[in-house]
CSV table of C-alpha atoms in Angstrom, one decimal:
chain,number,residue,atom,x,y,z
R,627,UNK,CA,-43.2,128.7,152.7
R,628,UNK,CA,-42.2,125.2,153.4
R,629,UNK,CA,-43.6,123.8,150.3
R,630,UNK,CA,-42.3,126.8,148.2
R,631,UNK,CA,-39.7,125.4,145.7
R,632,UNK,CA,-36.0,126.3,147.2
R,633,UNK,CA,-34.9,127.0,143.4
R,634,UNK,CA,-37.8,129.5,143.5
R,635,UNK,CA,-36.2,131.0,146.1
R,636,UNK,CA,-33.3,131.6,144.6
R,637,UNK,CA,-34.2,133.3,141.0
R,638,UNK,CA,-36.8,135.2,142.9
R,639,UNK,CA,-34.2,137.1,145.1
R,640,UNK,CA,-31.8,137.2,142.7
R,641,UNK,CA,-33.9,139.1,139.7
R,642,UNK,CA,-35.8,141.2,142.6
R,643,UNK,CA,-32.0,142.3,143.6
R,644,UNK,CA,-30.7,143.1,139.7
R,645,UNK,CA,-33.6,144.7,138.6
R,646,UNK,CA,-34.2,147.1,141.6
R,647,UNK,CA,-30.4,147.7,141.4
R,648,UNK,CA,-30.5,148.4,137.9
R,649,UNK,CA,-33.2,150.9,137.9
R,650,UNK,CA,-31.8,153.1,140.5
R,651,UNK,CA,-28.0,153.2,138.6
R,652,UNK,CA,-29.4,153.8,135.5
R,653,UNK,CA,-31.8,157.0,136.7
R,654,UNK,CA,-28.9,158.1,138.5
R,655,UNK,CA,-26.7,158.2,135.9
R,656,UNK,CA,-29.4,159.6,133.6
R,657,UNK,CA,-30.8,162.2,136.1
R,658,UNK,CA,-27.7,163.7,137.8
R,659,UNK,CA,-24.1,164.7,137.6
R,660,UNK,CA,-21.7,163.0,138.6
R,661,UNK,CA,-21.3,164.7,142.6
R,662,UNK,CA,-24.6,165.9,142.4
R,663,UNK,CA,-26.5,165.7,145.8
R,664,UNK,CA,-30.8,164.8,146.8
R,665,UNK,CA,-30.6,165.6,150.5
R,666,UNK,CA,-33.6,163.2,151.6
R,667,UNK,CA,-33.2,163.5,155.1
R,668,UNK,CA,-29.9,165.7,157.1
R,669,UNK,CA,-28.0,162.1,157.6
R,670,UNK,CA,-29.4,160.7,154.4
R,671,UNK,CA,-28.4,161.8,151.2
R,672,UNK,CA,-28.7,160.3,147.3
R,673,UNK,CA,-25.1,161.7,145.8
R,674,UNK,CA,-24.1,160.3,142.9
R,675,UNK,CA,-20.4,159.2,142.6
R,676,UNK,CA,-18.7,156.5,140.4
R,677,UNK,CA,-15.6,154.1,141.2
R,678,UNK,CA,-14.0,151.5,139.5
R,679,UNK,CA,-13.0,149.5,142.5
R,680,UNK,CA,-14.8,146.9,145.1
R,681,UNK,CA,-17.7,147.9,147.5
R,682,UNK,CA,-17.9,150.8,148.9
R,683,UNK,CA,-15.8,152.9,146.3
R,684,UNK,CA,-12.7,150.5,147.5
R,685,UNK,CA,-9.9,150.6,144.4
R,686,UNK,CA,-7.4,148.1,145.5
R,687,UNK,CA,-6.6,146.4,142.2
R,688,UNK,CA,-6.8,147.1,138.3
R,689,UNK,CA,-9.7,147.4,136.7
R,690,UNK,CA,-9.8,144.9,134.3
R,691,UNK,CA,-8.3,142.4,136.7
R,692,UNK,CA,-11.1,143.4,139.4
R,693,UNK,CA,-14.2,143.0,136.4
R,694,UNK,CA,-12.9,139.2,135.6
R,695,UNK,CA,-12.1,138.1,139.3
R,696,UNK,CA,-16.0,139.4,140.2
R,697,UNK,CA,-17.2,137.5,136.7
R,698,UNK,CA,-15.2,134.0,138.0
R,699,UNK,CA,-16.3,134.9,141.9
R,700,UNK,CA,-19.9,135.0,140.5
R,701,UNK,CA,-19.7,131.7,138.8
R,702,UNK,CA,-18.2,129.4,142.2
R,703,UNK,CA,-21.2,131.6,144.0
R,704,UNK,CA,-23.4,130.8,141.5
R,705,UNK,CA,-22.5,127.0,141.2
R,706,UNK,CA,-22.4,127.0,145.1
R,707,UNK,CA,-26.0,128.5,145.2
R,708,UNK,CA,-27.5,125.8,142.5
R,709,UNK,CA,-25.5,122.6,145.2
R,710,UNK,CA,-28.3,124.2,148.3
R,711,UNK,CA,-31.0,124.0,146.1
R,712,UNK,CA,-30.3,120.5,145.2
R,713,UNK,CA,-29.4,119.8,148.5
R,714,UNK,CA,-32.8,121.0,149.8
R,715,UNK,CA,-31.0,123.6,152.2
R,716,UNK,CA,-33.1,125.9,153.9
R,717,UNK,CA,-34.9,128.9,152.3
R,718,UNK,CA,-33.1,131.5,154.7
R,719,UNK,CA,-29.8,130.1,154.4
R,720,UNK,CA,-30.2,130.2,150.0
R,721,UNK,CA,-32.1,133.6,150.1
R,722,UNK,CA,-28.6,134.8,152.0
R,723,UNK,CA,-26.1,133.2,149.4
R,724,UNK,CA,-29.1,134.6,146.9
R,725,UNK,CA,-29.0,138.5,148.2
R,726,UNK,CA,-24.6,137.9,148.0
R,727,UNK,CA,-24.7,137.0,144.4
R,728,UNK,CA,-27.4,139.4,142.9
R,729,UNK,CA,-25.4,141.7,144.3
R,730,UNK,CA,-22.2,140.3,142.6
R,731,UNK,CA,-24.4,140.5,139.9
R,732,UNK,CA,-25.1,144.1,140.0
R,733,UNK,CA,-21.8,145.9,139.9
R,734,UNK,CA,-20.7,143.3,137.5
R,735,UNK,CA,-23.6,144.5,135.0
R,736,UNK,CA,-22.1,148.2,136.0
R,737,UNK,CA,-18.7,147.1,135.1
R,738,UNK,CA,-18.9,145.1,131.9
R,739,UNK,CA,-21.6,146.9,129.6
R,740,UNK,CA,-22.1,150.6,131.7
R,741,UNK,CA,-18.8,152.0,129.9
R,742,UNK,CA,-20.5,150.6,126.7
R,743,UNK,CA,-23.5,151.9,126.8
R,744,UNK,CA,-23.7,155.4,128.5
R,745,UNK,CA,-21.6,158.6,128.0
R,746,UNK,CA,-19.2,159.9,130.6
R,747,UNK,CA,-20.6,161.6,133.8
R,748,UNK,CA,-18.6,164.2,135.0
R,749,UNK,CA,-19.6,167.6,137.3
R,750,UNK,CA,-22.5,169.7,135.8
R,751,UNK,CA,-22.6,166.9,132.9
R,752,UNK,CA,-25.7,164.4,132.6
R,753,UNK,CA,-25.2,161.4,131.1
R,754,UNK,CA,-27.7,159.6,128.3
R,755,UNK,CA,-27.7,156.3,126.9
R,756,UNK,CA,-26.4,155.7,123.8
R,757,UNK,CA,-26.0,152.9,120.8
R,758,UNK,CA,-23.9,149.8,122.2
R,759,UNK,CA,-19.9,150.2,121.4
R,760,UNK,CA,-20.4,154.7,121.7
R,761,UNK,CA,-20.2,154.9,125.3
R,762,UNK,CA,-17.5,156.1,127.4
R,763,UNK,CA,-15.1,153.4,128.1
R,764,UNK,CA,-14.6,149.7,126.6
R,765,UNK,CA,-15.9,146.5,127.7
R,766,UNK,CA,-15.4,145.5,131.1
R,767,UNK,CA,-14.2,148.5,131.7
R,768,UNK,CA,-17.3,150.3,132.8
R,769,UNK,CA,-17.8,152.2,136.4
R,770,UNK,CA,-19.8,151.3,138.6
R,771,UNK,CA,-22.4,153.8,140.1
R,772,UNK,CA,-23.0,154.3,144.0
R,773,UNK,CA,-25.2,157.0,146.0
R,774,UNK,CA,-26.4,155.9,149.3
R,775,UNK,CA,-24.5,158.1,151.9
R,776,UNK,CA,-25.6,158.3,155.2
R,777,UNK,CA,-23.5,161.0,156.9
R,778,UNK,CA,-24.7,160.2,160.4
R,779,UNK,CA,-22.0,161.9,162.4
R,780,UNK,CA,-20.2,165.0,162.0
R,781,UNK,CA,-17.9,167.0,164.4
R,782,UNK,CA,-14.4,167.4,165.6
R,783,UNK,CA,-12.2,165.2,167.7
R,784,UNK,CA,-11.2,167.0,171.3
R,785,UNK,CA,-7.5,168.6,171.2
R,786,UNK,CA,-6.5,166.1,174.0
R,787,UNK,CA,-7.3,163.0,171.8
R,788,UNK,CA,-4.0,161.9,170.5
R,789,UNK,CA,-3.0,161.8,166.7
R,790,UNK,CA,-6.1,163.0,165.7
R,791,UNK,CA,-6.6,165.8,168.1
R,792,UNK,CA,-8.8,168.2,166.2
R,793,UNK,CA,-9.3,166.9,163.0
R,794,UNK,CA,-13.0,166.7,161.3
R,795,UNK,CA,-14.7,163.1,161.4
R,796,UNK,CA,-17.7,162.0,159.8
R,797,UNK,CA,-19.8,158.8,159.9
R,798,UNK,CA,-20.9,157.0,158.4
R,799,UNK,CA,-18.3,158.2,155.1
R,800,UNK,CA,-18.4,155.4,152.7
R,801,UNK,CA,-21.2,155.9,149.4
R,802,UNK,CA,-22.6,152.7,148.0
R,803,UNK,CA,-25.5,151.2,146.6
R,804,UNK,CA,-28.3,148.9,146.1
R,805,UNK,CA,-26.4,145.4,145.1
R,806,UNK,CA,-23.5,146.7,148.0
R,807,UNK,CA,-26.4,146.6,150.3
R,808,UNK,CA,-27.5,142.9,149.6
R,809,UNK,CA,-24.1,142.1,149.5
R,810,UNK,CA,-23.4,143.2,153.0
R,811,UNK,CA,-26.7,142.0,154.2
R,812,UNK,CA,-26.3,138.9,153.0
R,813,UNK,CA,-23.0,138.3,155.1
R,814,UNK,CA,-24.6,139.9,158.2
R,815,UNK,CA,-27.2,137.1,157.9
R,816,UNK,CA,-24.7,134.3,157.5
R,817,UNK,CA,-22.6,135.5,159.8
R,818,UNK,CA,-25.6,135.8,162.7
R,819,UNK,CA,-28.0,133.1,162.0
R,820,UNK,CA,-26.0,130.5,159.7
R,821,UNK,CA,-22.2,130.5,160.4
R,822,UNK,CA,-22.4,126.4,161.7
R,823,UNK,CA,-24.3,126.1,158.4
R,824,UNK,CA,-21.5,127.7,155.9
R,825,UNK,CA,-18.9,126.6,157.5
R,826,UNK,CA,-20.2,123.0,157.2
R,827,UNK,CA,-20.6,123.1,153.8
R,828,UNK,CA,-17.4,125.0,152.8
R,829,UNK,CA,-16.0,121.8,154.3
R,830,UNK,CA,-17.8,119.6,152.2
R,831,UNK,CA,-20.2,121.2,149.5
R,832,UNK,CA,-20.1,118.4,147.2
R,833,UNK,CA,-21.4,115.8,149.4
């Protein structure tokens, strides 16, 4: 692995992430209706929703605005990525910058050709590919398609608990997918094996 070209590295992880991303959205969207459920396992279900917002169905901000901030985020990653390969950073350290921006990458694809490309998915509806320019929204417009949820926890808070005395909860709630996973396990790797690392070079990443 030591010998194993850095820049190998990189592309490797990054095209593994796309494609296997890729395949799952587009047999979701191709194979079920939009808030149709596959119940895998009782805390582990594939349900098929859509959002046009940040990971984890967040919608903060306007579409359009949100497509061309994750396009311009994707380049500085990108550029970032290619300065620790010349740098001859560690293979670790680029697969987890790697695994951030495939899935960038991902929901980008989702968001700029998706709405091009397929028909609408709505409840009881299937979507199909269609003929570039006949799908259901405009460039950069598209949604992007999650369906990981892992309900894990389910019950009722006790009466006593204030504000939420009571009331249903459920965890884990948020639905997401493939490129949302390497995105958040990318961080988790920074963040626990190379924080020194990142935070030297967001100091000084040109030197």
């Amino acid at each position: 692995m030591r010998n194993f070209p850095k820049g190998a590295t990189a592309i490797i992880v990054v095209l593994l992430i796309i494609v296997i991303d890729q395949i799952i959205k587009i047999w979701v969207k191709t194979n079920m209706a939009l808030y149709e459920s596959i119940e895998i396992a009782s805390w582990f279900k594939i349900y098929f929703v859509e959002n046009n917002g940040m990971a984890f169905g967040i919608e903060v901000i306007g579409k359009l605005f949100l497509s061309l901030f994750r396009i311009v985020a994707v380049g500085f990653i990108g550029y970032y990525l290619y300065l620790l390969v010349k740098k001859n950073f560690t293979h670790g350290y680029i697969a987890s910058i790697a695994l951030i921006l495939a899935g960038a990458i991902g929901n980008i694809i989702d968001s700029v050709f998706y709405g091009e490309i397929f028909t609408a998915s709505y409840p009881g509806h299937v979507a199909s590919m269609v003929p570039f320019g006949n799908g259901y929204s405009s460039w950069l417009h598209g949604k992007v398609v999650d369906m990981f949820y892992f309900p894990l926890i389910e019950g009722t808070f006790p009466q006593w608990l204030p504000i939420w005395g009571g009331e249903d909860f459920l965890f884990f709630r948020p639905i997401f997918n493939f490129a949302d996973s390497a995105i958040t396990i990318g961080i988790a790797l920074l963040l626990i094996f190379y924080r020194k690392t990142l935070t030297e070079t967001m100091q000084k990443p040109n030197e």
